[in-house]
Short mmCIF file of C-alpha atoms in Angstrom, two decimals:
data_model
loop_
_atom_site.label_atom_id
_atom_site.label_comp_id
_atom_site.label_asym_id
_atom_site.label_seq_id
_atom_site.Cartn_x
_atom_site.Cartn_y
_atom_site.Cartn_z
CA MET F 25 128.28 246.43 38.17
CA ARG F 26 129.21 246.80 34.62
CA VAL F 27 127.58 249.61 32.48
CA ALA F 28 127.55 250.42 28.88
CA ALA F 29 126.97 253.77 27.17
CA VAL F 30 125.77 253.56 23.77
CA GLN F 31 126.69 256.70 21.64
CA MET F 32 124.57 256.21 18.42
CA ASP F 33 123.23 258.47 15.52
CA VAL F 34 119.37 258.65 15.72
CA LYS F 35 117.01 259.31 12.80
CA ILE F 36 114.09 261.73 13.47
CA GLY F 37 110.77 260.18 13.01
CA ALA F 38 111.99 256.80 12.56
CA PRO F 39 111.41 254.90 15.70
CA GLU F 40 111.27 251.52 14.10
CA GLN F 41 114.92 251.98 12.69
CA ASN F 42 116.21 253.59 15.82
CA LEU F 43 114.68 250.70 18.01
CA ALA F 44 116.56 248.05 15.76
CA SER F 45 119.83 249.83 16.17
CA MET F 46 119.38 250.20 19.99
CA LEU F 47 118.45 246.39 20.22
CA ASP F 48 121.33 245.50 18.36
CA ALA F 49 123.52 247.57 20.43
CA PHE F 50 122.03 246.05 23.66
CA GLY F 51 122.85 242.66 22.47
CA THR F 52 126.51 243.66 22.07
CA ALA F 53 126.79 245.14 25.17
CA ARG F 54 125.22 242.43 27.15
CA GLN F 55 127.69 240.01 25.28
CA ASN F 56 130.45 242.14 26.75
CA GLY F 57 128.91 241.88 30.09
CA ALA F 58 127.25 245.18 30.73
CA GLU F 59 124.26 244.66 33.13
CA LEU F 60 122.96 248.31 32.76
CA VAL F 61 122.68 249.85 29.01
CA ILE F 62 122.23 253.45 28.84
CA PHE F 63 120.86 255.10 25.45
CA PRO F 64 120.75 259.01 24.43
CA GLU F 65 118.04 261.41 24.77
CA CYS F 66 115.17 261.00 22.44
CA ALA F 67 116.97 257.80 20.94
CA LEU F 68 113.81 256.30 19.82
CA THR F 69 112.40 259.32 18.12
CA GLY F 70 114.91 261.94 17.15
CA TYR F 71 114.73 265.54 18.67
CA CYS F 72 114.49 268.53 16.32
CA PHE F 73 110.81 268.41 15.83
CA GLU F 74 109.55 271.70 14.79
CA SER F 75 106.11 271.50 16.56
CA ALA F 76 104.40 269.68 19.09
CA GLU F 77 102.13 268.60 16.55
CA GLU F 78 104.75 266.88 14.21
CA SER F 79 106.01 265.17 17.14
CA LEU F 80 102.71 263.63 18.50
CA PRO F 81 102.42 260.60 16.10
CA PHE F 82 105.91 259.24 17.62
CA ALA F 83 104.77 259.61 21.33
CA GLU F 84 104.18 256.07 23.05
CA GLU F 85 102.81 255.11 26.31
CA LEU F 86 105.09 253.28 28.46
CA SER F 87 102.93 250.42 27.82
CA GLY F 88 103.45 250.76 23.96
CA PRO F 89 105.01 248.80 21.46
CA ALA F 90 108.75 250.23 21.70
CA VAL F 91 109.10 249.52 25.46
CA SER F 92 107.17 246.09 25.17
CA THR F 93 109.68 245.01 22.20
CA PHE F 94 112.82 246.24 24.41
CA GLN F 95 111.23 244.26 27.43
CA LYS F 96 111.11 241.07 25.38
CA LYS F 97 115.01 241.56 24.50
CA LEU F 98 115.71 242.06 28.32
CA GLN F 99 113.61 238.98 29.00
CA GLU F 100 115.84 237.04 26.34
CA LEU F 101 119.18 238.41 27.11
CA GLY F 102 118.72 239.87 31.05
CA GLY F 103 119.92 242.97 32.22
CA ALA F 104 118.24 246.65 32.13
CA ALA F 105 118.31 249.74 29.96
CA VAL F 106 117.74 253.44 29.84
CA PHE F 107 116.81 255.07 26.61
CA GLY F 108 114.99 258.26 25.95
CA MET F 109 111.38 258.66 24.10
CA LEU F 110 108.59 260.79 23.65
CA THR F 111 105.54 259.91 25.99
CA PRO F 112 102.10 261.72 25.68
CA SER F 113 101.00 264.55 27.94
CA PRO F 114 97.75 266.40 28.45
CA ASP F 115 99.16 269.13 26.51
CA GLY F 116 101.44 267.40 23.90
CA VAL F 117 104.44 265.37 24.68
CA PHE F 118 106.88 264.96 27.59
CA ASN F 119 110.53 264.16 26.94
CA THR F 120 111.03 261.17 28.76
CA ALA F 121 113.89 258.59 29.87
CA VAL F 122 112.47 255.03 30.75
CA LEU F 123 114.32 252.45 32.95
CA LEU F 124 113.27 248.97 32.30
CA ASN F 125 114.22 245.20 33.06
CA GLY F 126 112.87 241.96 31.78
CA ASP F 127 110.07 242.43 34.34
CA GLY F 128 108.88 245.85 32.97
CA VAL F 129 109.25 249.52 33.81
CA ILE F 130 111.30 250.09 36.83
CA GLY F 131 111.01 253.89 36.69
CA ALA F 132 110.50 256.88 34.02
CA TYR F 133 111.78 260.33 34.17
CA ARG F 134 109.86 263.19 32.54
CA LYS F 135 112.61 266.24 31.74
CA ILE F 136 112.13 269.05 34.12
CA HIS F 137 114.46 271.73 32.60
CA LEU F 138 113.55 272.47 28.99
CA PRO F 139 115.95 274.36 26.91
CA GLY F 140 114.79 276.55 23.63
CA LEU F 141 115.95 273.68 21.42
CA GLY F 142 114.12 271.19 19.39
CA ILE F 143 111.16 269.37 20.87
CA ASP F 144 111.78 270.74 24.14
CA GLN F 145 110.60 274.32 23.00
CA TYR F 146 107.13 272.62 22.67
CA ALA F 147 107.30 269.61 25.17
CA THR F 148 105.42 269.61 28.57
CA TYR F 149 107.38 270.24 31.57
CA GLY F 150 107.88 267.50 33.74
CA ASP F 151 105.63 267.13 36.55
CA GLU F 152 107.44 264.73 38.96
CA PRO F 153 110.33 265.04 41.11
CA PHE F 154 113.77 263.57 40.53
CA ARG F 155 113.85 259.70 41.89
CA VAL F 156 116.39 257.01 42.36
CA TYR F 157 115.92 253.55 41.44
CA GLU F 158 117.39 250.30 42.49
CA VAL F 159 118.86 248.22 39.71
CA GLY F 160 120.71 245.08 41.08
CA GLU F 161 123.43 246.12 43.47
CA ILE F 162 123.29 249.91 42.72
CA ARG F 163 120.90 252.84 42.80
CA VAL F 164 120.36 254.79 39.52
CA GLY F 165 119.02 258.21 39.31
CA LEU F 166 117.59 259.58 35.96
CA ALA F 167 117.95 263.11 34.37
CA ILE F 168 118.01 264.26 30.81
CA CYS F 169 120.60 266.50 29.18
CA TYR F 170 120.05 270.10 30.18
CA ASP F 171 119.14 269.22 33.70
CA SER F 172 122.68 268.50 34.13
CA ALA F 173 123.43 272.32 33.97
CA PHE F 174 121.36 272.62 37.29
CA PRO F 175 123.42 271.44 40.24
CA GLU F 176 120.34 271.15 42.39
CA SER F 177 119.05 268.20 40.25
CA SER F 178 122.10 266.17 41.08
CA ARG F 179 122.52 266.96 44.46
CA VAL F 180 118.69 265.99 45.11
CA MET F 181 119.42 262.50 43.67
CA ALA F 182 122.57 262.15 45.55
CA LEU F 183 120.79 262.93 48.70
CA GLN F 184 118.33 259.99 47.79
CA GLY F 185 121.36 257.71 47.93
CA ALA F 186 122.11 257.66 43.93
CA ASP F 187 125.22 255.60 42.96
CA LEU F 188 125.30 256.52 39.50
CA ILE F 189 123.23 259.50 37.73
CA ALA F 190 122.12 258.24 34.11
CA LEU F 191 121.90 261.25 31.70
CA PRO F 192 120.72 260.50 28.21
CA THR F 193 121.72 263.69 26.15
CA ASN F 194 121.35 265.41 22.91
CA PHE F 195 124.34 267.86 23.58
CA PRO F 196 124.75 270.13 20.06
CA THR F 197 127.54 272.34 19.05
CA GLY F 198 128.00 274.93 21.86
CA ALA F 199 127.66 272.42 24.48
CA GLU F 200 131.24 271.11 24.65
CA ASN F 201 131.93 272.73 27.95
CA MET F 202 129.38 270.39 29.47
CA THR F 203 130.88 267.25 28.12
CA ARG F 204 134.60 268.82 29.13
CA TYR F 205 133.98 269.98 32.43
CA THR F 206 130.31 270.08 34.08
CA ILE F 207 129.91 266.23 34.13
CA ASN F 208 133.05 265.55 35.78
CA THR F 209 132.07 268.54 38.16
CA ARG F 210 128.68 267.04 39.09
CA ALA F 211 130.48 263.75 39.79
CA MET F 212 132.94 265.10 42.00
CA GLU F 213 130.57 267.58 43.97
CA ASN F 214 128.22 264.68 44.93
CA LYS F 215 130.52 261.91 44.91
CA VAL F 216 128.79 259.90 42.57
CA TYR F 217 129.28 258.14 39.18
CA PHE F 218 128.05 260.35 36.46
CA ALA F 219 127.09 258.85 32.92
CA ALA F 220 126.15 261.56 30.14
CA VAL F 221 125.34 259.32 27.21
CA ASN F 222 125.28 261.76 24.20
CA ARG F 223 124.45 260.99 20.07
CA VAL F 224 126.10 261.92 17.18
CA GLY F 225 125.24 262.93 13.73
CA LYS F 226 123.25 265.62 12.14
CA GLU F 227 119.65 266.31 12.54
CA ARG F 228 117.82 269.47 10.63
CA GLY F 229 120.83 271.57 10.73
CA PHE F 230 122.05 270.77 14.28
CA ARG F 231 125.28 268.63 14.80
CA PHE F 232 125.27 266.77 17.93
CA ILE F 233 128.93 266.54 19.30
CA GLY F 234 129.35 262.84 20.74
CA GLU F 235 131.76 263.16 23.65
CA THR F 236 129.81 260.75 25.90
CA THR F 237 131.34 261.61 29.45
CA VAL F 238 131.64 259.01 32.17
CA ALA F 239 133.00 260.26 35.42
CA ASP F 240 133.80 258.53 38.83
CA PRO F 241 132.89 259.80 42.38
CA ASN F 242 136.10 261.92 42.46
CA GLY F 243 135.51 263.50 39.08
CA ASN F 244 137.78 261.85 37.03
CA THR F 245 137.04 260.75 33.66
CA LEU F 246 136.51 256.87 33.37
CA CYS F 247 135.71 256.93 29.38
CA LYS F 248 134.99 259.44 26.63
CA GLY F 249 133.28 258.92 23.21
CA SER F 250 134.69 260.57 20.18
CA GLU F 251 133.05 263.63 18.47
CA THR F 252 131.58 261.75 15.52
CA ALA F 253 131.68 257.86 15.81
CA GLU F 254 128.93 255.42 16.98
CA GLU F 255 130.58 253.40 19.65
CA ILE F 256 130.19 251.52 23.04
CA LEU F 257 131.82 252.45 25.90
CA TYR F 258 132.12 250.40 29.22
CA PHE F 259 132.66 251.46 32.92
CA ASP F 260 132.26 249.72 36.31
CA VAL F 261 130.12 251.20 38.98
CA ASP F 262 131.42 250.54 42.56
CA PRO F 263 128.55 251.14 45.18
CA ALA F 264 131.03 251.19 48.13
CA GLU F 265 133.04 254.20 46.50
CA SER F 266 130.09 256.27 45.70
CA ARG F 267 128.18 255.61 49.21
CA GLU F 268 131.12 256.68 51.21
CA LYS F 269 131.13 260.43 50.85
CA ARG F 270 133.90 261.31 53.52
CA ILE F 271 137.18 262.02 51.97
CA VAL F 272 140.31 261.85 54.25
CA ARG F 273 143.30 263.35 52.44
CA VAL F 274 145.55 263.76 55.74
CA PRO F 275 144.22 261.62 58.79
CA GLY F 276 143.41 263.85 61.54
CA LYS F 277 144.11 267.23 59.64
CA HIS F 278 142.24 267.16 56.51
CA ALA F 279 138.95 265.54 55.72
CA ILE F 280 135.92 266.76 53.52
CA ASP F 281 132.39 265.65 53.03
CA ARG F 282 130.27 267.39 50.63
CA VAL F 283 127.13 266.15 51.72
CA ALA F 284 127.60 266.17 55.58
CA ASP F 285 129.33 269.83 55.12
CA ARG F 286 126.30 271.42 53.53
CA ARG F 287 124.66 274.39 55.18
CA PRO F 288 120.88 274.10 53.75
CA GLU F 289 119.61 276.69 56.04
CA MET F 290 121.60 279.06 54.17
CA TYR F 291 120.31 278.27 50.61
CA GLY F 292 116.80 279.52 50.94
CA SER F 293 116.85 281.69 47.84
CA LEU F 294 117.70 278.51 45.81
CA VAL F 295 113.71 277.60 45.95
CA GLU F 296 112.11 280.82 45.69
CA PRO F 297 110.11 280.74 42.65
CA HIS F 298 110.90 283.32 39.72
CA ASN F 299 109.14 284.94 36.72
CA LEU F 300 112.00 285.34 34.48
CA PRO F 301 111.00 284.83 30.63
CA ARG F 302 112.33 281.32 29.50
CA PRO F 303 113.84 281.05 25.59
CA GLY F 304 111.62 279.39 23.63
CA ARG F 305 108.63 280.21 25.55
CA GLU F 306 108.23 283.58 25.48
#
């Protein structure tokens, strides 16, 4: 399957302008054969809100006008899309990634790991587990930005059969090692395709570093965005490559399988709860 990653600038509090840019990029990607198009985190709304109250007017239900407008474009052009937005929660907003096609919403994910930055300082913690969704011939897992810093997130989706993990991001200055090392590592350790689709530009004193990164199931970089330019990157997902977890390097002498070789009975401490203070939530 041909997939496109749209590295774009985003204007905070300007959903109509952002949506118009997204629809234009989607049309270009479809013209170039992309069947799935991935946009950054909070691509619809912007990210650096300074309170939950400021963000509330820009939160929309999945049945709202932005998703409905995008769905009409999908009905016209075909294909599927993933993009970041804010959705209402009982206490404010969720940081959400939505996956949809012309038939409607395939699935949505509410960000589980929230850093002390931007809207995530005020957003409600995601309340549903990671899931994998069928998109044509491939299986797509959804996560958002900071989730990639927690290897458990990607592993859960790999165990659910993900071929591709789509990660809309807002990586700012200071997160360069995420784009340069972590994304490739997550792909390699789970033998999946991994697309971290970042934004560019500045927003309320923060600069977003671009460097959209797509890695193949062996951890090789398939494509890499620049630090500052809006651009569309294209790559192909071969589900046969992601679903064959066994790697044979020397027949009969050297083979590994990072799924089958796990020892989950030894990992109990990973799921023990903690009470450590969380930055931005203290």
